[in-house]
Coordinates of C-alpha atoms and ligand atoms in Angstrom, one line a residue:
M10 CA 4.0 81.9 -31.0
T11 CA 1.5 79.3 -29.6
S12 CA -0.2 79.6 -26.2
P13 CA -0.2 76.1 -24.7
Q14 CA -2.5 74.9 -22.0
T15 CA -1.3 74.8 -18.4
Q16 CA 0.5 71.8 -16.9
Q17 CA -2.0 69.2 -15.4
W18 CA -0.9 67.1 -12.5
N19 CA -2.0 63.6 -12.0
P20 CA -0.9 62.4 -8.5
E21 CA -0.9 58.7 -9.5
R22 CA 1.2 59.3 -12.6
Y23 CA 3.4 61.6 -10.5
G24 CA 3.9 58.8 -8.0
E25 CA 5.0 56.4 -10.7
N26 CA 7.2 58.7 -12.7
A27 CA 8.4 61.3 -10.3
R28 CA 8.7 59.9 -6.8
F29 CA 12.5 60.5 -7.1
V30 CA 11.7 64.3 -6.8
S31 CA 10.7 64.1 -3.2
D32 CA 13.1 61.1 -2.5
L33 CA 16.0 63.4 -3.5
G34 CA 14.7 66.2 -1.4
M35 CA 16.4 65.2 1.8
P36 CA 19.5 67.5 1.5
V37 CA 17.2 70.6 1.4
V38 CA 15.2 69.2 4.4
E39 CA 18.6 68.9 6.2
L40 CA 19.5 72.5 5.3
L41 CA 16.1 73.6 6.7
S42 CA 17.0 71.8 10.0
P43 CA 13.3 71.7 11.1
Q44 CA 12.7 71.7 14.8
P45 CA 9.7 70.2 16.6
G46 CA 6.9 72.7 17.1
E47 CA 8.0 75.0 14.3
R48 CA 5.3 76.4 12.0
I49 CA 6.4 75.8 8.5
L50 CA 4.9 76.7 5.1
D51 CA 5.7 74.1 2.3
L52 CA 5.5 76.2 -0.8
G53 CA 4.6 74.0 -3.8
C54 CA 4.0 71.0 -1.6
G55 CA 2.8 68.7 -4.5
D56 CA 1.3 65.5 -3.1
G57 CA 2.8 66.3 0.3
M58 CA 5.5 63.6 0.7
L59 CA 8.0 66.1 2.1
S60 CA 5.4 68.0 4.2
L61 CA 4.7 64.6 5.8
K62 CA 8.4 64.2 6.8
L63 CA 8.3 67.6 8.5
V64 CA 5.1 66.6 10.3
D65 CA 6.8 63.4 11.4
I66 CA 9.6 65.5 13.0
G67 CA 6.9 67.4 15.0
C68 CA 6.5 70.6 12.9
K69 CA 3.1 72.2 12.2
V70 CA 3.0 72.3 8.5
V71 CA 0.8 74.2 6.0
G72 CA 1.2 73.1 2.4
V73 CA 0.2 75.1 -0.6
D74 CA 0.2 74.2 -4.3
S75 CA -1.4 75.6 -7.4
S76 CA -2.7 72.1 -8.4
A77 CA -6.1 71.1 -6.9
E78 CA -5.3 67.5 -7.8
M79 CA -2.1 67.5 -5.8
I80 CA -3.7 69.3 -2.8
K81 CA -6.4 66.6 -2.8
A82 CA -3.6 64.0 -2.6
A83 CA -1.9 65.9 0.2
K84 CA -5.1 66.2 2.2
S85 CA -5.6 62.5 1.8
L86 CA -2.4 62.1 3.8
G87 CA -4.0 64.2 6.6
L88 CA -2.0 67.3 5.8
D89 CA -3.3 70.9 6.2
A90 CA -3.0 71.9 2.6
Y91 CA -4.5 74.6 0.3
V92 CA -4.7 75.5 -3.4
M93 CA -2.8 78.7 -3.7
D94 CA -0.6 80.4 -6.3
G95 CA 2.9 80.8 -4.9
Q96 CA 3.1 84.1 -6.7
S97 CA 0.3 85.6 -4.5
L98 CA 0.7 84.1 -1.1
S99 CA -1.8 85.4 1.5
F100 CA 0.0 84.8 4.8
E101 CA 1.1 87.5 7.2
S102 CA 4.1 87.0 9.6
E103 CA 3.0 83.5 10.8
F104 CA 5.8 81.1 9.9
N105 CA 9.2 80.1 11.4
A106 CA 10.2 78.9 8.0
V107 CA 9.1 78.7 4.4
F108 CA 10.4 75.6 2.7
S109 CA 10.3 74.7 -1.0
N110 CA 11.5 71.7 -3.0
A111 CA 11.3 71.4 -6.8
A112 CA 8.6 74.0 -7.2
L113 CA 10.0 77.5 -7.5
H114 CA 11.1 76.8 -11.2
W115 CA 7.4 76.6 -12.1
M116 CA 6.8 80.2 -10.8
K117 CA 7.9 82.7 -13.5
G118 CA 7.4 85.7 -11.2
P119 CA 10.2 85.2 -8.7
K120 CA 9.9 88.7 -7.3
Q121 CA 6.3 88.1 -6.4
V122 CA 7.2 84.8 -4.8
I123 CA 9.9 86.3 -2.7
D124 CA 7.7 89.2 -1.6
G125 CA 5.0 86.7 -0.5
V126 CA 7.5 84.6 1.4
W127 CA 8.9 87.7 3.1
R128 CA 5.3 88.7 4.3
A129 CA 4.6 85.1 5.4
L130 CA 7.7 84.9 7.6
R131 CA 8.1 86.2 11.2
P132 CA 11.2 88.4 11.8
G133 CA 14.2 86.1 12.3
A134 CA 12.6 83.3 10.3
R135 CA 14.1 81.5 7.3
F136 CA 13.5 80.7 3.6
V137 CA 15.1 77.5 2.5
G138 CA 14.6 76.0 -0.9
E139 CA 15.9 74.0 -3.8
F140 CA 14.8 74.2 -7.4
G141 CA 16.1 74.0 -11.0
G142 CA 19.0 76.4 -11.5
Y143 CA 20.8 77.7 -14.6
G144 CA 21.4 74.9 -17.1
N145 CA 18.8 72.6 -15.6
V146 CA 17.6 69.8 -18.0
A147 CA 19.3 71.8 -20.7
S148 CA 19.5 68.8 -23.1
I149 CA 15.8 68.2 -22.8
V150 CA 15.0 71.9 -23.3
T151 CA 17.1 71.9 -26.5
A152 CA 15.5 68.8 -27.9
L153 CA 12.0 70.0 -27.1
E154 CA 12.6 73.4 -28.7
S155 CA 14.3 72.0 -31.8
A156 CA 11.5 69.4 -32.4
L157 CA 8.9 72.2 -32.0
S158 CA 10.8 74.5 -34.3
M159 CA 10.9 71.8 -37.0
R160 CA 7.1 72.2 -36.9
S161 CA 7.4 76.1 -37.0
V162 CA 6.1 76.3 -33.4
T163 CA 7.8 78.5 -30.7
I164 CA 6.8 78.8 -27.1
S165 CA 8.4 80.6 -24.2
S166 CA 9.9 78.2 -21.6
P167 CA 7.5 77.4 -18.8
W168 CA 10.4 77.2 -16.4
Y169 CA 12.5 79.6 -14.4
F170 CA 16.1 78.4 -14.0
P171 CA 18.1 81.4 -12.8
R172 CA 21.8 81.9 -12.3
L173 CA 23.0 81.9 -8.7
E174 CA 23.9 85.6 -8.7
E175 CA 20.5 86.6 -10.2
Y176 CA 18.6 84.7 -7.4
R177 CA 20.9 86.0 -4.7
K178 CA 20.3 89.6 -5.8
L179 CA 16.5 89.1 -5.8
L180 CA 16.6 87.7 -2.3
E181 CA 18.9 90.5 -1.1
A182 CA 16.9 93.2 -2.8
R183 CA 13.9 92.2 -0.7
G184 CA 16.0 92.3 2.5
F185 CA 16.9 88.7 3.0
E186 CA 20.3 87.8 4.4
V187 CA 21.5 84.9 2.2
R188 CA 23.3 82.3 4.4
T189 CA 24.1 79.7 1.7
I190 CA 23.4 79.6 -2.0
D191 CA 24.9 76.9 -4.4
L192 CA 24.4 75.7 -7.9
I193 CA 24.7 71.9 -7.8
P194 CA 24.9 69.7 -10.9
R195 CA 22.9 66.5 -9.9
P196 CA 22.7 64.1 -12.8
T197 CA 19.6 62.0 -12.0
I198 CA 18.7 58.5 -13.0
L199 CA 15.1 58.2 -14.1
P200 CA 12.8 55.4 -12.9
G201 CA 11.9 54.7 -16.5
D202 CA 12.1 56.0 -20.0
V203 CA 12.5 59.7 -20.8
S204 CA 9.1 59.6 -22.6
S205 CA 7.4 59.2 -19.2
W206 CA 9.4 62.2 -17.9
L207 CA 8.2 64.2 -21.0
E208 CA 4.6 63.1 -20.5
T209 CA 4.7 64.1 -16.8
F210 CA 6.7 67.4 -16.9
A211 CA 6.7 68.8 -20.5
Q212 CA 3.0 69.3 -21.1
Y213 CA 3.5 73.0 -22.0
Y214 CA 5.5 71.8 -25.0
T215 CA 3.3 68.9 -26.0
S216 CA 0.1 70.8 -25.6
A217 CA 1.3 73.3 -28.2
L218 CA 0.6 70.6 -30.8
P219 CA -2.7 69.0 -31.9
V220 CA -3.5 65.9 -29.7
K221 CA -2.9 63.5 -32.6
E222 CA 0.7 64.7 -33.1
R223 CA 1.8 64.5 -29.5
L224 CA 2.9 60.8 -29.3
V225 CA 5.0 61.1 -32.4
F226 CA 6.5 64.3 -31.0
I227 CA 7.4 62.7 -27.7
A228 CA 8.9 59.7 -29.5
E229 CA 11.0 62.0 -31.7
V230 CA 12.3 64.0 -28.7
A231 CA 13.1 60.8 -26.9
D232 CA 15.0 59.5 -29.9
A233 CA 17.0 62.8 -30.2
L234 CA 17.9 62.4 -26.5
R235 CA 18.9 58.7 -26.6
N236 CA 22.5 59.3 -27.5
V237 CA 22.9 62.0 -25.0
L238 CA 21.1 60.7 -21.9
C239 CA 20.7 56.9 -22.2
D240 CA 23.4 54.4 -21.4
A241 CA 24.1 51.0 -23.0
N242 CA 21.9 49.3 -20.4
G243 CA 18.9 51.5 -21.3
K244 CA 19.2 53.6 -18.1
W245 CA 18.3 57.3 -18.6
Q246 CA 20.2 60.0 -16.7
V247 CA 19.0 63.6 -16.9
D248 CA 21.2 66.7 -16.5
Y249 CA 19.5 68.2 -13.4
V250 CA 21.1 71.2 -11.8
R251 CA 19.8 72.4 -8.4
L252 CA 19.9 75.9 -7.0
R253 CA 19.9 75.3 -3.2
F254 CA 19.7 78.2 -0.8
S255 CA 19.0 79.3 2.8
A256 CA 18.1 82.9 3.7
I257 CA 17.0 84.8 6.8
K258 CA 14.5 87.6 7.3
P259 CA 16.4 89.7 9.7
L260 CA 15.0 90.4 13.2
T261 CA 15.1 94.1 12.6
V262 CA 14.6 95.6 9.2
T263 CA 16.4 98.8 8.4
Ligands
LIG210 C1 13.1 70.0 -11.9 O1 12.8 69.5 -10.8 O2 14.2 70.5 -12.0 C2 12.2 70.0 -13.0 C3 11.1 69.3 -13.0 C4 10.2 69.4 -14.1 C5 10.5 70.2 -15.2 C6 11.7 70.9 -15.2 C7 12.5 70.8 -14.1

């Protein structure tokens, strides 16, 4: 089993290859139903595009992300943003809501995340999020694992894509009242080729190989996926599955 490097984020490349991630985040913003004046923590804020929408509505937003590069980009938009691991949040009873889009699947300690969110929320406040659920990008995961296994390399997945009931139980075990939780297939058209997606998001897999083998590896994975994900016009559509939920920290905890 190889230990790959961690994922590196490049805000410019992210803007080119992954802007659809925040563009498709409006349903979870609507589920949050942010109100002017509310103090909101954006957990895994990335380059801050959705935090900015909350600020525009009149919310007081704090963004956190584990990537220093992304936090630099968020700060350049004027956001109040900090480098912090979502699995060890350091806030105490200060937010009306914790919001998260497309970030929780990068945190493989969901219990620690939920504990930190619980502590960060005031009584009666809400935790609203969306991330990759069970079966998310399954065709890509299969192609990556099989191309690595051809090279006798195995790594454990960098992503946490839980079943709906598993995540509901974790929220309820901490004391949250789950208001809504849905697993939503959302096939997603990519702005370009799947190779750009792999270069942007699959670095745990590519970095398990020597640098000189990585381009060939990506081309091979893209080739394996062509029949599955690419249409006759060359448009790539990825099998995204979202887990979208809304939960409340009760006013009184028994
Ligand atoms: C997602 O948003 O579902 C996702 C992004 C990158 C890697 C895996 C999943």
